[in-house]
Short mmCIF file of C-alpha atoms in Angstrom, two decimals:
data_model
loop_
_atom_site.label_atom_id
_atom_site.label_comp_id
_atom_site.label_asym_id
_atom_site.label_seq_id
_atom_site.Cartn_x
_atom_site.Cartn_y
_atom_site.Cartn_z
CA VAL A 1 84.98 103.87 104.35
CA VAL A 2 88.97 104.54 103.87
CA SER A 3 89.38 103.75 107.64
CA VAL A 4 86.90 100.66 107.46
CA ILE A 5 89.18 99.15 104.29
CA ARG A 6 92.33 99.86 106.26
CA PHE A 7 91.65 98.51 109.14
CA ALA A 8 89.41 95.53 107.90
CA TYR A 9 91.72 92.62 108.61
CA LYS A 10 91.90 93.36 112.36
CA ILE A 11 88.02 92.93 112.54
CA PRO A 12 87.19 89.46 114.51
CA PHE A 13 84.76 87.28 112.36
CA ARG A 14 81.66 86.31 114.00
CA THR A 15 79.69 83.31 112.26
CA GLU A 16 76.53 83.63 114.77
CA THR A 17 75.15 86.72 112.59
CA CYS A 18 74.56 84.63 109.49
CA PRO A 19 75.00 80.80 109.24
CA GLU A 20 76.38 81.24 105.56
CA MET A 21 79.28 83.16 106.87
CA GLN A 22 81.91 80.99 108.11
CA ARG A 23 85.61 81.20 108.12
CA LYS A 24 86.64 80.07 104.89
CA ASP A 25 89.85 78.29 106.65
CA ASP A 26 87.66 76.87 109.40
CA VAL A 27 85.25 75.07 106.70
CA ASN A 28 86.32 74.34 103.28
CA LEU A 29 83.30 76.21 101.58
CA SER A 30 82.56 75.50 98.15
CA GLU A 31 82.36 78.13 95.56
CA ASP A 32 78.53 78.49 95.51
CA ALA A 33 78.26 78.92 99.12
CA GLU A 34 81.17 81.70 98.86
CA ALA A 35 79.22 83.61 96.20
CA ARG A 36 76.19 83.27 98.60
CA ARG A 37 78.42 84.58 101.32
CA ILE A 38 79.70 87.65 99.35
CA GLU A 39 76.10 88.27 98.10
CA ALA A 40 75.04 88.24 101.67
CA LEU A 41 77.53 90.64 102.63
CA LEU A 42 76.69 92.75 99.49
CA ARG A 43 73.15 93.01 100.66
CA GLY A 44 74.00 93.98 104.01
CA VAL A 45 76.44 96.78 102.58
CA ALA A 46 73.34 98.34 100.67
CA ARG A 47 71.91 98.43 104.12
CA ARG A 48 74.66 100.45 105.23
CA SER A 49 76.22 97.93 107.74
CA GLN A 50 79.69 98.59 108.40
CA LYS A 51 80.36 95.10 109.85
CA ASP A 52 79.18 93.51 106.76
CA PHE A 53 81.39 96.13 104.80
CA ARG A 54 84.39 95.07 106.83
CA MET A 55 83.72 91.57 106.28
CA LEU A 56 83.19 91.95 102.42
CA VAL A 57 86.45 93.96 102.28
CA ALA A 58 88.19 90.98 103.98
CA ALA A 59 86.93 88.49 102.02
CA SER A 60 87.26 89.78 98.59
CA SER A 61 90.42 92.17 98.82
CA PRO A 62 92.49 89.55 97.46
CA ALA A 63 90.92 88.59 94.33
CA LEU A 64 90.33 92.30 93.46
CA TYR A 65 93.66 93.18 94.40
CA GLY A 66 94.88 90.42 91.69
CA VAL A 67 92.66 91.59 89.15
CA LEU A 68 93.85 95.34 89.57
CA MET A 69 97.39 94.35 89.98
CA SER A 70 97.51 92.15 86.63
CA MET A 71 96.01 95.21 84.72
CA LEU A 72 97.98 97.99 86.34
CA ARG A 73 101.26 96.26 87.02
CA ASP A 74 101.84 98.68 89.94
CA PRO A 75 101.44 97.46 93.85
CA ASP A 76 100.78 101.27 94.63
CA ALA A 77 98.42 101.94 91.84
CA ALA A 78 96.49 98.82 92.44
CA ARG A 79 96.49 99.44 96.40
CA ASP A 80 95.00 103.16 95.20
CA ALA A 81 92.73 101.54 92.94
CA LEU A 82 91.50 98.88 95.50
CA GLN A 83 90.61 101.54 97.84
CA VAL A 84 88.50 103.36 95.19
CA THR A 85 86.78 100.18 93.98
CA PHE A 86 85.62 99.73 97.79
CA THR A 87 84.62 103.17 98.08
CA ARG A 88 82.42 102.76 94.91
CA ILE A 89 81.12 99.65 96.29
CA TRP A 90 79.99 101.03 99.46
CA LEU A 91 78.47 103.90 97.47
CA ARG A 92 76.66 101.89 95.04
CA GLY A 93 75.87 98.65 97.07
CA ALA A 94 72.03 99.36 96.70
CA THR A 95 72.35 99.14 92.89
CA PHE A 96 73.69 95.41 92.53
CA ASP A 97 71.05 93.00 91.00
CA PRO A 98 71.68 89.39 91.74
CA ASP A 99 69.37 88.47 88.80
CA ARG A 100 72.15 90.16 86.55
CA GLY A 101 75.01 88.24 87.79
CA SER A 102 77.12 87.37 91.08
CA ALA A 103 78.12 89.72 93.68
CA GLY A 104 82.01 88.93 92.66
CA ALA A 105 81.23 89.69 89.07
CA TRP A 106 79.65 92.89 89.94
CA MET A 107 82.48 94.01 92.03
CA THR A 108 85.26 92.79 89.98
CA GLN A 109 83.64 95.03 86.98
CA ILE A 110 83.76 97.84 89.33
CA ALA A 111 87.43 97.21 89.88
CA ARG A 112 88.03 96.59 86.24
CA HIS A 113 86.42 99.65 84.78
CA HIS A 114 88.10 101.94 87.62
CA ALA A 115 91.43 100.11 86.00
CA ILE A 116 90.50 100.83 82.72
CA ASP A 117 89.91 104.60 83.35
CA LEU A 118 93.56 104.70 85.27
CA LEU A 119 95.10 103.15 82.09
CA ARG A 120 93.31 105.81 79.71
CA GLN A 121 94.49 108.62 82.04
CA ARG A 122 98.28 107.16 81.83
CA LYS A 123 98.18 106.87 78.00
CA ARG A 124 96.35 110.32 77.95
CA ARG A 125 99.41 111.69 80.09
CA ALA A 126 102.03 109.88 77.97
CA GLU A 127 100.71 111.27 74.70
CA MET A 128 100.65 114.92 76.18
CA GLN A 129 104.17 114.31 77.03
CA PRO A 130 106.65 115.68 74.42
CA ASP A 131 109.08 113.13 73.43
CA GLY A 132 113.02 113.95 73.93
CA PHE A 133 112.53 116.61 76.63
CA ASP A 134 113.61 114.09 79.37
CA ASP A 135 117.03 113.72 77.89
CA LEU A 136 117.89 117.62 77.72
CA PRO A 137 120.48 118.63 80.29
CA ASP A 138 119.41 121.08 82.74
CA SER A 139 120.66 124.50 81.80
CA ALA A 140 119.61 126.24 85.04
CA PRO A 141 122.77 126.73 87.59
CA SER A 142 122.91 124.27 90.23
CA VAL A 143 122.51 125.23 94.03
CA GLU A 144 126.51 125.85 94.44
CA GLU A 145 126.79 127.95 91.54
CA ARG A 146 123.79 130.21 92.50
CA LEU A 147 125.32 130.57 95.81
CA ALA A 148 128.51 131.77 94.18
CA ILE A 149 126.60 134.32 92.01
CA ARG A 150 125.07 135.51 95.02
CA GLY A 151 128.53 135.84 96.85
CA ASP A 152 129.84 137.57 93.81
CA VAL A 153 126.94 140.12 93.35
CA ARG A 154 127.50 140.88 97.45
CA LYS A 155 131.42 141.65 96.78
CA LEU A 156 130.39 143.67 93.79
CA LEU A 157 127.72 145.88 95.66
CA GLY A 158 130.49 145.93 98.61
CA CYS A 159 132.82 147.55 96.23
CA LEU A 160 130.49 149.77 94.62
CA ASP A 161 129.38 151.24 98.11
CA LYS A 162 132.83 152.30 98.92
CA LEU A 163 133.39 154.45 95.77
CA GLU A 164 133.02 158.35 96.05
CA PRO A 165 130.13 159.97 94.09
CA LYS A 166 130.73 161.17 90.82
CA LYS A 167 131.40 165.02 91.05
#
């Protein structure tokens, strides 16, 4: 699934497989036609069609990434969350019910729920982090100091070896 997401934009788009699936830049699709197209792709994902999954990723990544960015406010976290979102869409595609809402809304909810989980994890980590410890100086010796100490210890051991045993 990860490799499918990573290379989704390099897959050529073929419209002959489904008349509803036309390039957005070729024809100005209405929102309703775009929603039907996304729903048709999601039905293909439910049948485990990798081709439909690639097209779904290409068609819906920008919108889902925007939702994740607005919530997480971190591009790396948003990209990671987008990958998890599409993994969940692949695994749960068969559970989509068009009677309960649109495919776009269903996928957005998956993304939002994952982002909320990540924000809760961030909050828990921040609460567990004691305040003030970031400002404390590091009392451990630096690398240079450790090397100097090691050299001094070697000199001391060399001197001790030269001493005559006690009689």
